[in-house]
Amino acid sequence: VTPISARIQDVKQRIKTVFSEMVAQGNLVFFVLVTDGLPTSPTAGECHDSDKKEFVQSLRSLATEYPVQLVVRLCTDETEIAKFYAEIDKELEMPVDILDDPAAEGRELAKNGNAWLTYTPVLHRMREAGTLTRVFDTVDERALQPPEIVKLVQLVSDSPVPLPEDPKQFIAAVEALVRQNEQVFDCVRGQMRPFVDL
């Protein structure tokens, strides 16, 4: 039994009690859902189409009614489950990031044109916790554009100075950062590597 929709309704009720205060303070909620299954009703052990629809509607309702960023952390390798959540991730009108295990996320990042970035446990934890920096969600969906690459490298390198946007100057600056910084653990290869490989 995986009554996710019922839990989302519980969360909505909790947010509702502090909503006015949240808005006044400019706060928002990072809602992280960790699951290993498809949604079910509270009394059934099997997922039906109606359970899936109710879950998607619950997520959409939560995301549109309240200032919420959603992260779904999958704890399974079952294809049917991953496929269901991947479809939700494609819905651009919902602020949701669906995450698999670190190695799978790293492979997805590389498959979509960002193999130059070493996918580390720290990067994965940042994404799991939720972030307002859109590039962390986009990195596993498509190849990043040059300004996004500059922004992401700036963030993961923790460079004390802004990185140049000119391609040649940027590459030279990043090569210097790679020489200065210690290697990081690559979740895909299972070994230490530079944080980027341009």
CSV table of C-alpha atoms in Angstrom, one decimal:
chain,number,residue,atom,x,y,z
A,1,VAL,CA,0.0,0.0,0.0
A,2,THR,CA,1.4,3.4,-1.1
A,3,PRO,CA,-1.3,6.0,-0.3
A,4,ILE,CA,0.7,9.0,-1.6
A,5,SER,CA,-2.3,11.1,-2.6
A,6,ALA,CA,-3.6,10.8,1.0
A,7,ARG,CA,-0.3,12.0,2.4
A,8,ILE,CA,-0.2,14.9,-0.1
A,9,GLN,CA,-3.6,16.0,1.2
A,10,ASP,CA,-2.2,15.8,4.8
A,11,VAL,CA,0.6,18.1,3.7
A,12,LYS,CA,-1.8,20.5,2.0
A,13,GLN,CA,-3.7,20.8,5.3
A,14,ARG,CA,-0.5,21.5,7.2
A,15,ILE,CA,0.5,24.2,4.7
A,16,LYS,CA,-2.9,25.7,4.7
A,17,THR,CA,-2.6,26.4,8.5
A,18,VAL,CA,0.5,28.6,7.9
A,19,PHE,CA,-0.2,29.8,4.4
A,20,SER,CA,-0.9,33.5,5.3
A,21,GLU,CA,2.3,33.6,7.4
A,22,MET,CA,4.3,32.0,4.6
A,23,VAL,CA,3.1,34.5,2.0
A,24,ALA,CA,3.8,37.4,4.3
A,25,GLN,CA,7.4,36.3,4.9
A,26,GLY,CA,7.9,35.3,1.2
A,27,ASN,CA,8.6,31.6,2.1
A,28,LEU,CA,8.0,28.5,0.2
A,29,VAL,CA,7.9,24.8,0.9
A,30,PHE,CA,10.3,22.2,-0.6
A,31,PHE,CA,8.2,19.0,-0.6
A,32,VAL,CA,10.4,15.9,-1.0
A,33,LEU,CA,8.5,12.7,-1.7
A,34,VAL,CA,10.5,9.5,-1.3
A,35,THR,CA,8.8,6.5,-2.7
A,36,ASP,CA,9.4,3.0,-4.1
A,37,GLY,CA,6.1,2.4,-5.6
A,38,LEU,CA,3.1,3.6,-7.6
A,39,PRO,CA,0.3,5.4,-5.8
A,40,THR,CA,-2.5,3.3,-4.4
A,41,SER,CA,-5.6,4.0,-2.3
A,42,PRO,CA,-5.1,3.7,1.4
A,43,THR,CA,-6.9,0.4,1.4
A,44,ALA,CA,-5.6,-1.3,-1.8
A,45,GLY,CA,-2.3,-2.9,-2.5
A,46,GLU,CA,-2.5,-2.4,-6.3
A,47,CYS,CA,-2.3,0.7,-8.4
A,48,HIS,CA,-5.1,1.5,-10.7
A,49,ASP,CA,-5.4,4.3,-13.3
A,50,SER,CA,-7.7,6.2,-11.0
A,51,ASP,CA,-4.9,6.2,-8.3
A,52,LYS,CA,-2.5,7.6,-10.9
A,53,LYS,CA,-4.9,10.3,-11.9
A,54,GLU,CA,-5.6,11.2,-8.3
A,55,PHE,CA,-1.9,11.4,-7.5
A,56,VAL,CA,-1.1,13.7,-10.5
A,57,GLN,CA,-4.1,15.8,-9.6
A,58,SER,CA,-3.0,16.0,-6.0
A,59,LEU,CA,0.5,17.1,-7.0
A,60,ARG,CA,-0.9,19.6,-9.5
A,61,SER,CA,-3.2,21.0,-6.9
A,62,LEU,CA,-0.4,21.3,-4.3
A,63,ALA,CA,1.9,23.0,-6.8
A,64,THR,CA,-0.7,25.5,-8.0
A,65,GLU,CA,-2.4,26.4,-4.7
A,66,TYR,CA,0.7,26.9,-2.6
A,67,PRO,CA,4.3,28.1,-3.0
A,68,VAL,CA,5.8,24.6,-3.3
A,69,GLN,CA,8.8,23.1,-5.1
A,70,LEU,CA,8.4,19.3,-5.6
A,71,VAL,CA,11.1,16.7,-5.6
A,72,VAL,CA,10.2,13.0,-6.0
A,73,ARG,CA,13.0,10.7,-5.0
A,74,LEU,CA,12.6,7.2,-6.5
A,75,CYS,CA,13.9,4.3,-4.5
A,76,THR,CA,13.3,1.6,-7.1
A,77,ASP,CA,14.6,0.3,-10.4
A,78,GLU,CA,11.3,-1.0,-11.6
A,79,THR,CA,10.7,0.1,-15.1
A,80,GLU,CA,6.9,0.7,-14.8
A,81,ILE,CA,7.4,2.9,-11.8
A,82,ALA,CA,10.2,4.9,-13.3
A,83,LYS,CA,8.2,5.4,-16.5
A,84,PHE,CA,5.2,6.7,-14.6
A,85,TYR,CA,7.2,9.3,-12.7
A,86,ALA,CA,9.2,10.3,-15.8
A,87,GLU,CA,5.9,11.2,-17.5
A,88,ILE,CA,5.1,13.5,-14.6
A,89,ASP,CA,8.5,15.1,-14.9
A,90,LYS,CA,7.8,16.0,-18.5
A,91,GLU,CA,4.8,18.2,-17.5
A,92,LEU,CA,6.5,21.6,-17.6
A,93,GLU,CA,3.7,23.4,-15.8
A,94,MET,CA,4.5,21.6,-12.6
A,95,PRO,CA,7.6,22.6,-10.5
A,96,VAL,CA,8.7,19.0,-10.0
A,97,ASP,CA,12.0,17.2,-10.3
A,98,ILE,CA,12.0,13.4,-10.4
A,99,LEU,CA,15.2,11.8,-9.2
A,100,ASP,CA,16.5,8.3,-9.5
A,101,ASP,CA,19.6,6.9,-7.7
A,102,PRO,CA,22.8,8.9,-8.2
A,103,ALA,CA,24.4,6.7,-10.9
A,104,ALA,CA,21.2,6.7,-12.9
A,105,GLU,CA,20.9,10.4,-12.7
A,106,GLY,CA,24.5,10.8,-13.8
A,107,ARG,CA,23.9,8.5,-16.8
A,108,GLU,CA,20.8,10.6,-17.7
A,109,LEU,CA,22.8,13.8,-17.4
A,110,ALA,CA,25.4,12.4,-19.8
A,111,LYS,CA,22.8,10.9,-22.2
A,112,ASN,CA,21.2,14.4,-22.6
A,113,GLY,CA,24.4,16.2,-23.6
A,114,ASN,CA,26.0,17.1,-20.2
A,115,ALA,CA,28.7,14.4,-19.9
A,116,TRP,CA,31.3,17.1,-19.2
A,117,LEU,CA,29.9,17.5,-15.7
A,118,THR,CA,30.9,14.9,-13.1
A,119,TYR,CA,27.8,13.8,-11.2
A,120,THR,CA,28.7,13.7,-7.6
A,121,PRO,CA,26.9,12.7,-4.4
A,122,VAL,CA,27.0,16.3,-3.3
A,123,LEU,CA,25.3,17.5,-6.5
A,124,HIS,CA,22.7,14.7,-6.0
A,125,ARG,CA,22.0,15.7,-2.4
A,126,MET,CA,21.5,19.3,-3.5
A,127,ARG,CA,19.0,18.2,-6.1
A,128,GLU,CA,17.2,15.9,-3.6
A,129,ALA,CA,16.8,18.7,-1.1
A,130,GLY,CA,15.2,20.9,-3.7
A,131,THR,CA,16.6,24.1,-5.2
A,132,LEU,CA,15.3,27.3,-6.8
A,133,THR,CA,18.2,27.2,-9.3
A,134,ARG,CA,16.5,25.9,-12.4
A,135,VAL,CA,19.7,24.6,-14.0
A,136,PHE,CA,19.9,21.8,-11.4
A,137,ASP,CA,16.6,20.5,-12.7
A,138,THR,CA,17.4,21.0,-16.3
A,139,VAL,CA,20.8,19.4,-16.3
A,140,ASP,CA,19.4,15.9,-16.8
A,141,GLU,CA,16.7,16.9,-19.3
A,142,ARG,CA,18.7,18.5,-22.2
A,143,ALA,CA,22.1,19.8,-23.2
A,144,LEU,CA,22.7,23.0,-21.3
A,145,GLN,CA,23.2,26.3,-23.2
A,146,PRO,CA,26.5,28.2,-22.8
A,147,PRO,CA,25.1,30.7,-20.2
A,148,GLU,CA,23.6,27.8,-18.2
A,149,ILE,CA,27.0,26.0,-18.3
A,150,VAL,CA,28.7,29.0,-17.0
A,151,LYS,CA,26.1,29.3,-14.2
A,152,LEU,CA,26.3,25.6,-13.2
A,153,VAL,CA,30.1,25.5,-13.2
A,154,GLN,CA,30.1,28.7,-11.1
A,155,LEU,CA,27.9,27.1,-8.6
A,156,VAL,CA,29.6,23.7,-8.4
A,157,SER,CA,33.1,25.1,-8.4
A,158,ASP,CA,32.4,27.6,-5.7
A,159,SER,CA,34.7,30.0,-7.6
A,160,PRO,CA,35.3,33.2,-5.6
A,161,VAL,CA,35.3,35.3,-8.8
A,162,PRO,CA,32.6,35.3,-11.6
A,163,LEU,CA,33.5,33.0,-14.5
A,164,PRO,CA,33.9,34.7,-17.9
A,165,GLU,CA,31.2,34.1,-20.5
A,166,ASP,CA,33.6,34.3,-23.5
A,167,PRO,CA,34.1,30.6,-24.5
A,168,LYS,CA,37.9,30.7,-24.7
A,169,GLN,CA,38.3,32.6,-21.4
A,170,PHE,CA,35.7,30.4,-19.7
A,171,ILE,CA,37.6,27.2,-20.7
A,172,ALA,CA,40.9,28.7,-19.5
A,173,ALA,CA,39.3,29.7,-16.2
A,174,VAL,CA,37.7,26.3,-15.7
A,175,GLU,CA,41.0,24.5,-16.5
A,176,ALA,CA,42.7,26.6,-13.8
A,177,LEU,CA,39.9,25.7,-11.3
A,178,VAL,CA,40.3,22.0,-12.2
A,179,ARG,CA,44.0,22.2,-11.4
A,180,GLN,CA,43.3,24.0,-8.1
A,181,ASN,CA,40.5,21.8,-6.8
A,182,GLU,CA,40.6,18.3,-5.5
A,183,GLN,CA,38.9,15.6,-7.5
A,184,VAL,CA,35.4,14.5,-6.7
A,185,PHE,CA,33.6,11.2,-6.6
A,186,ASP,CA,31.9,10.3,-9.9
A,187,CYS,CA,28.7,8.4,-9.2
A,188,VAL,CA,28.6,6.8,-12.6
A,189,ARG,CA,32.2,5.6,-12.9
A,190,GLY,CA,32.7,4.9,-9.2
A,191,GLN,CA,36.0,6.8,-9.0
A,192,MET,CA,37.6,10.2,-8.3
A,193,ARG,CA,37.6,12.6,-11.2
A,194,PRO,CA,37.8,16.4,-11.9
A,195,PHE,CA,34.5,18.1,-11.3
A,196,VAL,CA,34.3,18.9,-15.0
A,197,ASP,CA,35.9,17.7,-18.2
A,198,LEU,CA,35.5,20.3,-20.9
